Tab-separated table of C-alpha atoms in Angstrom:
chain	number	residue	atom	x	y	z
A	239	UNK	CA	0.306	-64.693	-10.286
A	240	UNK	CA	3.012	-66.183	-8.100
A	241	UNK	CA	2.564	-69.681	-6.761
A	242	UNK	CA	3.271	-70.690	-3.170
A	243	UNK	CA	4.784	-74.126	-2.726
A	244	UNK	CA	5.088	-75.478	0.801
A	245	UNK	CA	7.926	-77.786	1.759
A	246	UNK	CA	8.563	-79.960	4.798
A	247	UNK	CA	11.994	-79.944	6.370
A	248	UNK	CA	14.677	-79.879	7.118
A	249	UNK	CA	14.877	-83.567	7.954
A	250	UNK	CA	18.043	-83.841	10.037
A	251	UNK	CA	17.618	-87.173	11.925
A	252	UNK	CA	19.047	-85.558	15.059
A	253	UNK	CA	18.545	-87.758	18.119
A	254	UNK	CA	18.723	-86.244	21.616
A	255	UNK	CA	20.450	-88.214	24.386
A	256	UNK	CA	18.494	-91.334	25.290
A	257	UNK	CA	16.834	-91.591	21.890
A	258	UNK	CA	17.045	-94.403	19.358
A	259	UNK	CA	18.943	-93.257	16.244
A	260	UNK	CA	17.936	-96.349	14.278
A	261	UNK	CA	14.251	-95.611	14.826
A	262	UNK	CA	14.749	-91.988	13.780
A	263	UNK	CA	16.392	-93.020	10.521
A	264	UNK	CA	13.790	-95.726	9.878
A	265	UNK	CA	11.041	-93.098	10.149
A	266	UNK	CA	12.326	-90.979	7.258
A	267	UNK	CA	10.429	-92.779	4.441
A	268	UNK	CA	7.195	-92.733	6.444
A	269	UNK	CA	7.545	-88.999	7.059
A	270	UNK	CA	8.103	-88.402	3.354
A	271	UNK	CA	5.085	-90.504	2.405
A	272	UNK	CA	2.947	-88.647	4.947
A	273	UNK	CA	4.127	-85.331	3.497
A	274	UNK	CA	2.970	-86.364	0.035
A	275	UNK	CA	-0.427	-87.468	1.359
A	276	UNK	CA	-0.731	-84.164	3.218
A	277	UNK	CA	-0.090	-82.278	-0.043
A	278	UNK	CA	3.234	-80.777	0.824
A	279	UNK	CA	4.931	-79.830	-2.419
A	280	UNK	CA	8.446	-80.805	-1.348
A	281	UNK	CA	10.471	-82.515	1.353
A	282	UNK	CA	13.954	-81.336	2.325
A	283	UNK	CA	16.920	-83.205	3.801
A	284	UNK	CA	20.095	-81.744	5.280
A	285	UNK	CA	23.756	-82.669	5.836
A	286	UNK	CA	26.310	-82.331	8.620
A	287	UNK	CA	29.180	-84.494	9.858
A	288	UNK	CA	30.912	-85.376	13.144
A	289	UNK	CA	27.793	-84.413	15.084
A	290	UNK	CA	27.226	-86.243	18.354
A	291	UNK	CA	23.457	-86.456	17.848
A	292	UNK	CA	23.494	-88.447	14.604
A	293	UNK	CA	22.789	-85.524	12.292
A	294	UNK	CA	22.071	-86.808	8.787
A	295	UNK	CA	25.272	-87.335	6.804
A	296	UNK	CA	23.760	-88.682	3.563
A	297	UNK	CA	21.012	-86.320	2.383
A	298	UNK	CA	20.632	-87.831	-1.079
A	299	UNK	CA	20.287	-91.345	0.345
A	300	UNK	CA	17.502	-90.088	2.600
A	301	UNK	CA	15.732	-88.562	-0.390
A	302	UNK	CA	16.176	-91.815	-2.318
A	303	UNK	CA	14.425	-93.677	0.491
A	304	UNK	CA	11.550	-91.205	0.289
A	305	UNK	CA	11.473	-91.495	-3.499
A	306	UNK	CA	10.758	-95.201	-3.136
A	307	UNK	CA	7.496	-94.614	-1.250
A	308	UNK	CA	6.249	-91.517	-3.094
A	309	UNK	CA	5.433	-90.487	-6.647
A	310	UNK	CA	4.818	-86.734	-6.825
A	311	UNK	CA	6.482	-84.828	-3.987
A	312	UNK	CA	9.620	-82.898	-4.914
A	313	UNK	CA	12.847	-84.171	-3.338
A	314	UNK	CA	15.144	-81.366	-2.207
A	315	UNK	CA	18.486	-81.205	-0.437
A	316	UNK	CA	18.856	-78.297	1.941
A	317	UNK	CA	21.760	-78.425	1.659
A	318	UNK	CA	24.424	-80.800	0.383
A	319	UNK	CA	27.803	-79.497	1.556
A	320	UNK	CA	29.245	-79.376	-1.930
A	321	UNK	CA	32.887	-78.513	-1.108
A	322	UNK	CA	33.143	-81.811	0.779
A	323	UNK	CA	32.031	-83.884	-2.219
A	324	UNK	CA	34.083	-85.002	-5.219
A	325	UNK	CA	32.235	-83.330	-8.127
A	326	UNK	CA	31.981	-86.542	-10.149
A	327	UNK	CA	30.441	-88.427	-7.245
A	328	UNK	CA	27.932	-85.657	-6.607
A	329	UNK	CA	26.977	-85.492	-10.278
A	330	UNK	CA	26.516	-89.268	-10.464
A	331	UNK	CA	24.426	-89.549	-7.300
A	332	UNK	CA	22.230	-86.641	-8.369
A	333	UNK	CA	21.606	-88.226	-11.776
A	334	UNK	CA	20.796	-91.556	-10.147
A	335	UNK	CA	18.240	-89.964	-7.846
A	336	UNK	CA	16.796	-87.835	-10.643
A	337	UNK	CA	16.237	-90.877	-12.846
A	338	UNK	CA	14.875	-93.122	-10.090
A	339	UNK	CA	12.456	-90.426	-8.921
A	340	UNK	CA	11.298	-89.556	-12.455
A	341	UNK	CA	12.680	-86.044	-12.366
A	342	UNK	CA	11.786	-84.866	-8.866
A	343	UNK	CA	15.186	-83.753	-7.549
A	344	UNK	CA	16.137	-80.207	-6.595
A	345	UNK	CA	19.821	-80.190	-5.666
A	346	UNK	CA	20.387	-77.604	-2.966
A	347	UNK	CA	24.059	-76.904	-2.306
A	348	UNK	CA	25.852	-74.926	0.358
A	349	UNK	CA	29.200	-74.305	1.974
A	350	UNK	CA	28.900	-75.580	5.499
A	351	UNK	CA	30.854	-73.726	8.134
A	352	UNK	CA	32.279	-76.125	10.710
A	353	UNK	CA	36.038	-76.500	10.802
A	354	UNK	CA	35.655	-80.069	12.105
A	355	UNK	CA	33.696	-81.140	9.029
A	356	UNK	CA	36.334	-79.828	6.680
A	357	UNK	CA	39.076	-81.393	8.764
A	358	UNK	CA	37.721	-84.936	8.638
A	359	UNK	CA	37.259	-84.664	4.868
A	360	UNK	CA	40.746	-83.287	4.324
A	361	UNK	CA	39.392	-80.209	2.566
A	362	UNK	CA	40.774	-76.697	3.194
A	363	UNK	CA	37.968	-74.613	4.656
A	364	UNK	CA	39.537	-71.417	3.332
A	365	UNK	CA	38.796	-72.468	-0.259
A	366	UNK	CA	35.204	-73.552	0.283
A	367	UNK	CA	33.616	-70.712	-1.699
A	368	UNK	CA	35.714	-71.370	-4.770
A	369	UNK	CA	35.170	-75.123	-4.496
A	370	UNK	CA	31.402	-74.662	-4.324
A	371	UNK	CA	31.368	-72.555	-7.473
A	372	UNK	CA	33.663	-74.973	-9.298
A	373	UNK	CA	31.435	-77.873	-8.266
A	374	UNK	CA	28.330	-76.171	-9.661
A	375	UNK	CA	30.106	-75.573	-12.962
A	376	UNK	CA	31.511	-79.097	-13.194
A	377	UNK	CA	28.305	-80.986	-12.359
A	378	UNK	CA	26.313	-78.946	-14.861
A	379	UNK	CA	28.855	-79.639	-17.585
A	380	UNK	CA	28.854	-83.352	-16.753
A	381	UNK	CA	25.054	-83.480	-16.845
A	382	UNK	CA	25.157	-81.762	-20.241
A	383	UNK	CA	27.267	-84.615	-21.613
A	384	UNK	CA	30.649	-82.902	-21.613
A	385	UNK	CA	33.923	-84.557	-20.716
A	386	UNK	CA	35.613	-82.469	-18.042
A	387	UNK	CA	39.246	-82.224	-16.981
A	388	UNK	CA	39.349	-81.322	-13.299
A	389	UNK	CA	42.435	-79.467	-12.116
A	390	UNK	CA	42.494	-78.020	-8.606
A	391	UNK	CA	44.297	-78.383	-5.283
A	392	UNK	CA	43.227	-82.036	-5.191
A	393	UNK	CA	45.253	-82.681	-8.316
A	394	UNK	CA	44.520	-83.124	-11.986
A	395	UNK	CA	41.838	-85.632	-12.983
A	396	UNK	CA	41.290	-85.796	-16.756
A	397	UNK	CA	38.352	-87.223	-18.642
A	398	UNK	CA	35.509	-87.010	-16.134
A	399	UNK	CA	32.158	-88.002	-17.639
A	400	UNK	CA	28.724	-89.067	-16.440
A	401	UNK	CA	26.490	-91.703	-17.989
A	402	UNK	CA	23.539	-91.721	-18.212
A	403	UNK	CA	22.602	-88.061	-18.277
A	404	UNK	CA	19.585	-86.535	-16.491
A	405	UNK	CA	16.290	-87.141	-18.274
A	406	UNK	CA	15.163	-83.661	-17.204
A	407	UNK	CA	17.199	-80.692	-15.949
A	408	UNK	CA	18.232	-80.786	-12.292
A	409	UNK	CA	17.665	-77.384	-10.658
A	410	UNK	CA	20.609	-76.264	-8.531
A	411	UNK	CA	19.690	-74.062	-5.592
A	412	UNK	CA	22.223	-72.437	-3.321
A	413	UNK	CA	21.522	-71.927	0.347
A	414	UNK	CA	22.836	-69.614	2.988
A	415	UNK	CA	22.287	-66.924	5.569
A	416	UNK	CA	24.758	-64.211	4.621
A	417	UNK	CA	25.315	-61.683	1.838
A	418	UNK	CA	27.995	-63.661	-0.057
A	419	UNK	CA	25.571	-66.593	-0.312
A	420	UNK	CA	22.907	-64.331	-1.811
A	421	UNK	CA	25.328	-62.921	-4.376
A	422	UNK	CA	26.514	-66.397	-5.325
A	423	UNK	CA	22.971	-67.725	-5.698
A	424	UNK	CA	21.928	-64.801	-7.884
A	425	UNK	CA	24.953	-65.272	-10.109
A	426	UNK	CA	25.056	-69.048	-10.642
A	427	UNK	CA	21.997	-70.630	-9.000
A	428	UNK	CA	18.559	-71.679	-10.203
A	429	UNK	CA	17.197	-70.762	-6.779
A	430	UNK	CA	18.083	-69.528	-3.310
A	431	UNK	CA	17.156	-71.189	-0.006
A	432	UNK	CA	17.255	-68.615	2.767
A	433	UNK	CA	17.720	-69.655	6.353
A	434	UNK	CA	15.050	-68.900	8.912
A	435	UNK	CA	14.745	-65.791	10.979
A	436	UNK	CA	12.596	-62.787	11.679
A	437	UNK	CA	10.799	-61.075	8.777
A	438	UNK	CA	13.355	-58.250	8.945
A	439	UNK	CA	16.234	-60.677	8.323
A	440	UNK	CA	14.361	-62.414	5.522
A	441	UNK	CA	13.540	-59.015	4.059
A	442	UNK	CA	17.176	-57.946	4.031
A	443	UNK	CA	18.193	-61.111	2.194
A	444	UNK	CA	15.437	-60.633	-0.378
A	445	UNK	CA	16.298	-56.957	-0.828
A	446	UNK	CA	19.853	-57.944	-1.609
A	447	UNK	CA	18.646	-60.654	-3.980
A	448	UNK	CA	16.578	-58.035	-5.819
A	449	UNK	CA	19.608	-55.770	-6.062
A	450	UNK	CA	21.765	-58.569	-7.431
A	451	UNK	CA	19.233	-59.542	-10.095
A	452	UNK	CA	19.274	-63.354	-10.546
A	453	UNK	CA	20.756	-64.443	-13.862
A	454	UNK	CA	18.863	-67.685	-14.467
A	455	UNK	CA	15.283	-67.459	-15.804
A	456	UNK	CA	12.649	-68.963	-13.554
A	457	UNK	CA	14.786	-68.297	-10.477
A	458	UNK	CA	13.077	-69.665	-7.356
A	459	UNK	CA	13.155	-68.502	-3.748
A	460	UNK	CA	12.720	-70.618	-0.625
A	461	UNK	CA	12.494	-69.423	2.957
A	462	UNK	CA	12.684	-71.663	6.027
A	463	UNK	CA	10.513	-70.993	9.062
A	464	UNK	CA	10.308	-72.918	12.340
A	465	UNK	CA	6.842	-74.061	13.425
A	466	UNK	CA	5.635	-75.363	16.801
A	467	UNK	CA	1.889	-76.192	16.663
A	468	UNK	CA	0.385	-75.704	20.116
A	469	UNK	CA	-3.049	-77.057	19.162
A	470	UNK	CA	-1.905	-80.150	17.300
A	471	UNK	CA	-1.569	-83.873	18.030
A	472	UNK	CA	1.835	-83.641	19.773
A	473	UNK	CA	2.528	-82.039	23.140
A	474	UNK	CA	4.082	-78.659	22.267
A	475	UNK	CA	6.523	-79.048	25.144
A	476	UNK	CA	7.958	-82.104	23.383
A	477	UNK	CA	8.403	-79.990	20.262
A	478	UNK	CA	9.992	-77.153	22.207
A	479	UNK	CA	12.450	-79.541	23.820
A	480	UNK	CA	13.389	-80.805	20.369
A	481	UNK	CA	13.858	-77.267	19.098
A	482	UNK	CA	15.931	-76.481	22.172
A	483	UNK	CA	18.177	-79.438	21.369
A	484	UNK	CA	18.749	-78.051	17.872
A	485	UNK	CA	19.455	-74.567	19.162
A	486	UNK	CA	21.886	-75.855	21.775
A	487	UNK	CA	23.679	-77.841	19.081
A	488	UNK	CA	23.998	-74.760	16.892
A	489	UNK	CA	25.131	-72.732	19.910
A	490	UNK	CA	27.891	-75.257	20.544
A	491	UNK	CA	28.975	-75.031	16.917
A	492	UNK	CA	28.837	-71.246	17.132
A	493	UNK	CA	31.169	-71.316	20.107
A	494	UNK	CA	33.533	-73.656	18.259
A	495	UNK	CA	33.670	-71.321	15.261
A	496	UNK	CA	33.706	-68.033	17.148
A	497	UNK	CA	30.226	-66.911	16.097
A	498	UNK	CA	29.432	-65.159	12.849
A	499	UNK	CA	26.428	-64.239	10.745
A	500	UNK	CA	25.634	-67.784	9.693
A	501	UNK	CA	25.502	-69.266	13.158
A	502	UNK	CA	23.637	-66.338	14.673
A	503	UNK	CA	20.936	-66.887	12.070
A	504	UNK	CA	20.610	-70.563	12.993
A	505	UNK	CA	19.017	-69.844	16.362
A	506	UNK	CA	15.469	-70.167	15.026
A	507	UNK	CA	12.617	-67.697	14.962
A	508	UNK	CA	11.109	-66.061	18.042
A	509	UNK	CA	7.581	-67.087	19.015
A	510	UNK	CA	7.675	-70.134	16.749
A	511	UNK	CA	4.749	-71.682	18.627
A	512	UNK	CA	1.040	-71.053	18.538
A	513	UNK	CA	-2.277	-72.207	17.212
A	514	UNK	CA	-2.645	-72.593	13.478
A	515	UNK	CA	-4.255	-69.159	13.316
A	516	UNK	CA	-1.387	-67.574	15.249
A	517	UNK	CA	1.238	-69.325	13.139
A	518	UNK	CA	-0.384	-68.083	9.935
A	519	UNK	CA	-0.525	-64.546	11.338
A	520	UNK	CA	3.146	-64.761	12.341
A	521	UNK	CA	4.167	-65.931	8.883
A	522	UNK	CA	2.062	-63.358	7.039
A	523	UNK	CA	4.808	-60.676	6.974
A	524	UNK	CA	7.155	-63.212	5.383
A	525	UNK	CA	4.496	-64.279	2.881
A	526	UNK	CA	3.753	-60.641	2.085
A	527	UNK	CA	7.402	-60.042	1.349
A	528	UNK	CA	7.449	-63.055	-0.991
A	529	UNK	CA	4.151	-62.322	-2.727
A	530	UNK	CA	5.594	-60.420	-5.663
A	531	UNK	CA	7.832	-63.258	-6.813
A	532	UNK	CA	6.865	-65.815	-9.429
A	533	UNK	CA	8.349	-68.956	-7.850
A	534	UNK	CA	8.223	-69.197	-4.050
A	535	UNK	CA	8.519	-71.952	-1.463
A	536	UNK	CA	7.917	-71.774	2.272
A	537	UNK	CA	9.865	-74.565	3.983
A	538	UNK	CA	8.206	-75.484	7.282
A	539	UNK	CA	10.606	-76.723	9.951
A	540	UNK	CA	7.954	-78.855	11.620
A	541	UNK	CA	9.835	-82.064	12.481
A	542	UNK	CA	12.026	-81.534	15.545
A	543	UNK	CA	14.475	-83.858	17.339
A	544	UNK	CA	12.990	-86.284	19.841
A	545	UNK	CA	9.858	-87.284	17.924
A	546	UNK	CA	9.041	-90.886	17.142
A	547	UNK	CA	7.591	-91.969	13.814
A	548	UNK	CA	3.966	-91.851	14.960
A	549	UNK	CA	4.356	-88.328	16.334
A	550	UNK	CA	6.091	-87.081	13.199
A	551	UNK	CA	3.480	-88.581	10.895
A	552	UNK	CA	0.650	-87.208	13.037
A	553	UNK	CA	2.170	-83.717	12.892
A	554	UNK	CA	2.488	-83.873	9.120
A	555	UNK	CA	-1.050	-85.167	8.638
A	556	UNK	CA	-2.446	-82.489	10.934
A	557	UNK	CA	-0.539	-79.816	9.009
A	558	UNK	CA	-2.082	-81.094	5.800
A	559	UNK	CA	-5.563	-80.811	7.248
A	560	UNK	CA	-5.251	-77.387	8.862
A	561	UNK	CA	-2.007	-75.449	8.434
A	562	UNK	CA	-1.378	-75.861	4.714
A	563	UNK	CA	-4.906	-74.857	3.622
A	564	UNK	CA	-4.740	-71.844	5.946
A	565	UNK	CA	-1.365	-70.741	4.584
A	566	UNK	CA	-2.496	-71.128	0.985
A	567	UNK	CA	-5.708	-69.229	1.681
A	568	UNK	CA	-3.773	-66.377	3.306
A	569	UNK	CA	-1.384	-66.305	0.347
A	570	UNK	CA	-4.241	-65.880	-2.109
A	571	UNK	CA	-5.626	-62.944	-0.118
A	572	UNK	CA	-2.365	-61.016	-0.058
A	573	UNK	CA	-1.950	-58.245	-2.630
A	574	UNK	CA	0.595	-58.871	-5.323
A	575	UNK	CA	3.481	-56.440	-5.353
A	576	UNK	CA	5.556	-55.422	-8.366
A	577	UNK	CA	6.940	-58.491	-10.071
A	578	UNK	CA	10.646	-59.211	-9.690
A	579	UNK	CA	10.619	-61.969	-12.284
A	580	UNK	CA	12.273	-59.833	-14.927
A	581	UNK	CA	15.065	-58.454	-12.765
């Protein structure tokens, strides 16, 4: 029988105009600790650069801060923009976090899409797909204790090695919204983190994943969904304004990049708000589509820009009392479809 894990995220630290970025960043450990108390299975951080609203630039540092105040919750990046990172540095930071957290890291990697981000890092955007795949290969070899000679457009760097090595394997998930991301995840990933969207969009991504047939045993699937509780401890209008800020930010980036599948998918889900009962009903088609898989995670985008620490913690605690039990109960009642675990 497939298990449903429920994650909290993505933590982005976005701060609307007039907000206090320092307070938003300071709240991250408290939100992570609240998520563990509320029995979330995982917490997810994200990464972007040159964003005017203070979008989180150091996702692994944020997870390290959460690791220091928790002991069981899984620490997941959704996603690290791997083409922007030197592979050795990424491998080292991941090992450090894995050891300090006693094996709780899931390293989610993705491409990113903004020309500005690639520009400030001096990385050619046109080669991002190849760089992502090379990074996955290199970090895995380094973690396995190999010495690696790196030779790419950045130059030749011989004798790369990591010490110490991970005490337990670090799962590498790949995230994305478009067909190439699905194919890449099935071919080289330990899991796939799908962006949010309507059940039809999620279904198309999962259909393609089934067709590709993931290579790695125990392949896991995560799906993000936006949530606006209308019967919770925070004024839903405050949450909607925060979601609007995110959507306007993505719209601006979409205009900068000329649109595309990825940015269209970032506009959130329709009717994200409602009572707990309505939210569970809305998510049921997505859960039904996931029910036949062995390893599944629903990532709840519950923390929106503009919240202070008390509001964020209250939302998480309320979700632990009402939303999570309701989602898990609904999951158990859904019929299991044909297993895809052997595909």
